[in-house]
Coordinates of C-alpha atoms and ligand atoms in Angstrom, one line a residue:
M19 CA 22.0 -19.2 23.1
N20 CA 20.4 -22.4 21.8
E21 CA 20.3 -22.5 17.9
K22 CA 16.6 -23.6 17.9
I23 CA 15.6 -20.5 20.0
I24 CA 17.6 -18.2 17.6
E25 CA 15.8 -19.8 14.7
K26 CA 12.4 -19.4 16.3
Q27 CA 13.1 -15.7 17.0
S28 CA 14.0 -15.1 13.4
E29 CA 10.8 -16.7 12.2
N30 CA 8.7 -14.6 14.7
H31 CA 10.1 -11.2 14.3
P32 CA 7.6 -9.0 12.4
P33 CA 8.7 -7.6 8.9
A34 CA 10.5 -4.3 9.1
I35 CA 9.0 -1.5 7.2
R36 CA 11.0 1.2 5.3
L37 CA 10.7 3.6 2.4
V38 CA 11.6 2.0 -1.0
R39 CA 15.0 2.3 -2.4
K40 CA 15.9 2.7 -6.1
N41 CA 17.0 -0.9 -6.4
D42 CA 13.7 -2.4 -5.0
G43 CA 12.0 -2.2 -8.4
A44 CA 12.6 -5.9 -9.5
A45 CA 11.6 -7.4 -6.1
L46 CA 8.5 -5.2 -6.1
H47 CA 7.5 -6.4 -9.5
D48 CA 7.9 -10.0 -8.4
L49 CA 5.8 -9.3 -5.2
I50 CA 3.0 -7.7 -7.4
A51 CA 3.1 -10.8 -9.7
A52 CA 2.4 -13.0 -6.7
C53 CA -0.6 -10.9 -5.6
P54 CA -3.5 -11.1 -8.0
P55 CA -5.8 -9.5 -8.7
L56 CA -3.4 -6.6 -8.9
D57 CA -2.4 -5.3 -12.4
L58 CA 1.2 -6.3 -13.0
N59 CA 3.2 -3.5 -14.7
S60 CA 6.6 -3.6 -16.3
R61 CA 9.8 -4.0 -14.3
Y62 CA 10.8 -0.6 -15.7
A63 CA 7.5 1.0 -14.2
Y64 CA 8.5 -0.4 -10.7
L65 CA 12.1 0.9 -11.1
L66 CA 10.8 4.3 -12.0
L67 CA 8.4 4.3 -9.1
C68 CA 11.2 3.4 -6.7
H69 CA 13.2 6.2 -8.1
H70 CA 10.6 9.1 -8.5
H71 CA 8.2 8.1 -5.6
A72 CA 10.7 6.8 -3.1
Q73 CA 9.5 9.2 -0.4
T74 CA 5.9 8.0 -0.7
S75 CA 6.2 4.3 -1.1
V76 CA 7.2 1.7 1.5
V77 CA 8.0 -2.0 1.6
A78 CA 8.0 -4.6 4.4
E79 CA 11.2 -6.7 4.5
Q80 CA 11.7 -10.0 6.4
D81 CA 15.0 -11.8 6.3
G82 CA 16.0 -9.9 3.2
I83 CA 12.8 -10.6 1.2
I84 CA 10.2 -8.1 0.4
V85 CA 6.9 -9.4 1.7
G86 CA 4.7 -6.4 1.5
A87 CA 4.5 -3.0 -0.2
V88 CA 2.4 0.1 -0.6
T89 CA 3.1 2.3 -3.6
A90 CA 1.8 5.8 -3.6
Y91 CA 2.3 9.3 -4.9
L92 CA 1.1 12.9 -4.5
P93 CA -1.1 13.8 -7.5
P94 CA 0.4 17.1 -8.8
D95 CA -2.7 19.1 -8.4
Q96 CA -3.7 17.6 -5.0
P97 CA -0.7 18.2 -2.7
D98 CA -2.8 17.4 0.4
T99 CA -3.6 13.9 -1.0
L100 CA -1.7 10.7 -0.9
F101 CA -2.8 8.5 -3.8
V102 CA -2.3 4.9 -3.0
W103 CA -1.6 3.0 -6.2
Q104 CA -1.0 -0.6 -5.1
V105 CA -1.0 -2.5 -1.8
A106 CA 0.4 -6.0 -1.8
V107 CA 1.1 -8.5 1.1
A108 CA 2.6 -11.8 0.1
P109 CA 0.1 -14.7 0.6
A110 CA 2.1 -16.2 3.5
S111 CA 2.2 -12.9 5.4
R112 CA -1.5 -12.0 5.2
G113 CA -3.9 -11.7 8.1
Q114 CA -1.3 -10.4 10.5
R115 CA -2.1 -6.6 10.2
L116 CA 0.7 -6.0 7.8
G117 CA -1.4 -4.3 5.2
K118 CA -2.5 -1.8 7.9
R119 CA 0.9 -1.4 9.4
L120 CA 2.2 -0.5 5.9
L121 CA -0.5 2.2 5.4
D122 CA 0.1 3.6 8.9
H123 CA 3.9 3.7 8.4
L124 CA 3.5 5.4 5.1
L125 CA 1.3 8.0 6.5
Q126 CA 3.7 8.8 9.3
A127 CA 6.7 8.9 6.8
V128 CA 4.9 11.3 4.4
R129 CA 3.5 13.7 7.2
P130 CA 6.7 15.6 8.1
R131 CA 7.1 16.9 4.5
H132 CA 3.5 17.2 3.4
L133 CA 0.2 18.1 4.9
T134 CA -1.6 15.0 4.0
R135 CA -5.3 15.3 4.8
W136 CA -6.7 12.8 2.4
I137 CA -5.9 9.3 1.2
E138 CA -7.2 8.1 -2.0
T139 CA -7.1 4.7 -3.8
T140 CA -9.2 2.7 -6.2
I141 CA -10.7 -0.7 -5.6
S142 CA -12.5 -2.9 -7.9
P143 CA -16.1 -4.0 -6.6
D144 CA -15.2 -7.7 -6.0
N145 CA -11.9 -6.9 -3.9
A146 CA -13.4 -7.6 -0.5
P147 CA -10.0 -7.8 1.3
S148 CA -8.9 -4.3 0.0
H149 CA -12.3 -2.8 0.7
Q150 CA -12.0 -4.1 4.3
L151 CA -8.4 -2.9 4.6
F152 CA -9.3 0.7 3.6
T153 CA -12.6 1.1 5.4
S154 CA -11.0 -0.3 8.5
F155 CA -8.1 2.2 8.1
A156 CA -10.7 5.1 7.8
L157 CA -12.4 3.9 11.0
Q158 CA -9.2 3.6 12.9
H159 CA -8.4 7.2 12.0
D160 CA -11.9 8.4 12.8
A161 CA -12.1 9.6 9.1
G162 CA -14.8 9.5 6.5
C163 CA -14.7 7.3 3.4
V164 CA -16.6 8.4 0.3
I165 CA -16.8 5.9 -2.5
T166 CA -17.4 7.0 -6.1
T167 CA -16.7 5.6 -9.6
L168 CA -13.4 6.9 -10.9
F169 CA -13.0 4.6 -14.0
A170 CA -15.9 2.8 -15.6
A171 CA -15.3 -0.7 -17.0
G172 CA -15.6 0.8 -20.5
D173 CA -12.6 3.2 -19.8
F174 CA -10.4 0.1 -19.9
G175 CA -11.4 -0.6 -23.5
E176 CA -12.0 -4.3 -24.4
S177 CA -9.8 -5.7 -21.7
G178 CA -12.7 -7.0 -19.5
H179 CA -11.3 -5.0 -16.5
E180 CA -13.8 -4.2 -13.9
E181 CA -14.7 -0.7 -12.9
E182 CA -12.4 1.0 -10.4
R183 CA -14.1 2.9 -7.5
L184 CA -12.4 5.9 -5.9
Y185 CA -12.1 5.7 -2.0
K186 CA -11.5 9.1 -0.5
I187 CA -10.6 8.8 3.1
G188 CA -10.4 11.8 5.4
P189 CA -10.0 14.5 6.5
L190 CA -7.2 13.2 8.6
D191 CA -6.1 15.0 11.7
R192 CA -2.5 16.0 12.1
K193 CA -2.2 13.8 15.2
D194 CA -3.3 10.6 13.3
Ligands
LIG10 C1 -5.6 -6.7 0.6 C2 -4.3 -7.2 1.4 C3 -3.2 -6.1 1.1 C4 -4.6 -7.2 2.8 O1 -3.3 -7.5 3.5 P1 -3.4 -8.1 5.0 O2 -2.0 -7.8 5.7 O3 -3.7 -9.5 5.0 O4 -4.4 -7.1 5.7 P2 -4.5 -6.9 7.3 O5 -4.2 -8.1 8.1 O6 -3.9 -5.6 7.6 O7 -6.1 -6.7 7.5 C5 -6.8 -5.4 7.3 C6 -8.2 -5.6 7.4 O8 -8.7 -6.2 6.3 C7 -9.4 -7.5 6.6 N1 -9.1 -8.5 5.7 C8 -7.8 -9.0 5.3 N2 -8.0 -10.0 4.4 C9 -9.3 -10.1 4.3 C10 -10.0 -11.0 3.4 N3 -9.4 -12.0 2.7 N4 -11.3 -11.0 3.5 C11 -12.1 -10.0 4.3 N5 -11.3 -9.1 5.1 C12 -10.0 -9.2 5.1 C13 -8.8 -7.8 8.0 O9 -9.8 -8.6 8.8 C14 -8.7 -6.4 8.6 O10 -9.9 -5.9 9.0 P3 -10.2 -5.3 10.5 O11 -9.2 -4.3 10.7 O12 -11.6 -4.8 10.4 O13 -10.1 -6.5 11.4 C15 -3.8 -8.5 0.9 O14 -4.9 -9.5 1.0 C16 -3.4 -8.6 -0.6 O15 -2.1 -8.3 -0.9 N6 -4.2 -8.9 -1.5 C17 -3.9 -9.1 -3.0 C18 -3.6 -7.7 -3.6 C19 -4.7 -6.7 -3.4 O16 -5.9 -7.0 -3.7 N7 -4.3 -5.5 -3.0 C20 -5.3 -4.4 -2.8 C21 -5.7 -3.7 -4.0 S1 -4.7 -2.3 -4.2

């Protein structure tokens, strides 16, 4: 096959989505660093996440590079809820439905082990892309979306951090 055609196919194939692995922590840290306004946590925090929450977090990989991720966990006293901590899509990969694909893939991956009826996340008031991503996800799954304040700006101390609103999406049907 012509080399140019092979090159073109490699450029065009969509990123592959998979559960995180223990050694994804550093790459995940670097992706989050490239995705403001997300709070960047330590490399150790991402390593721990990839170790302890490997069944509830996914990455999108293209040509060996992590270009998207959803990190999430099951809150200990809410086993029917998947709490999405951070969603990130590398700037060059945005606007191609990758954020939604990551969320859908994660839900399907978690479902065989857990009865996930709710998805929760927090979003700051000025993050329009994230608001659109999650409300659109709720609509697609024919689910409700209730928005309340989880952490007020003052809860973050003097950091100047905005409030974080809780988005509670569901109930999700088993077939979704
Ligand atoms: C938010 C983010 C993950 C979206 O990723 P994406 O792959 O571009 O999103 P998608 O292509 O799947 O789009 C999902 C929906 O959001 C909408 N959307 C995406 N970017 C948008 C923007 N900048 N402004 C308004 N809407 C936007 C899309 O139109 C789509 O809506 P629709 O389903 O009603 O058509 C990405 O912009 C990002 O990483 N931002 C920086 C980090 C961040 O803020 N993360 C979320 C907080 S946890």
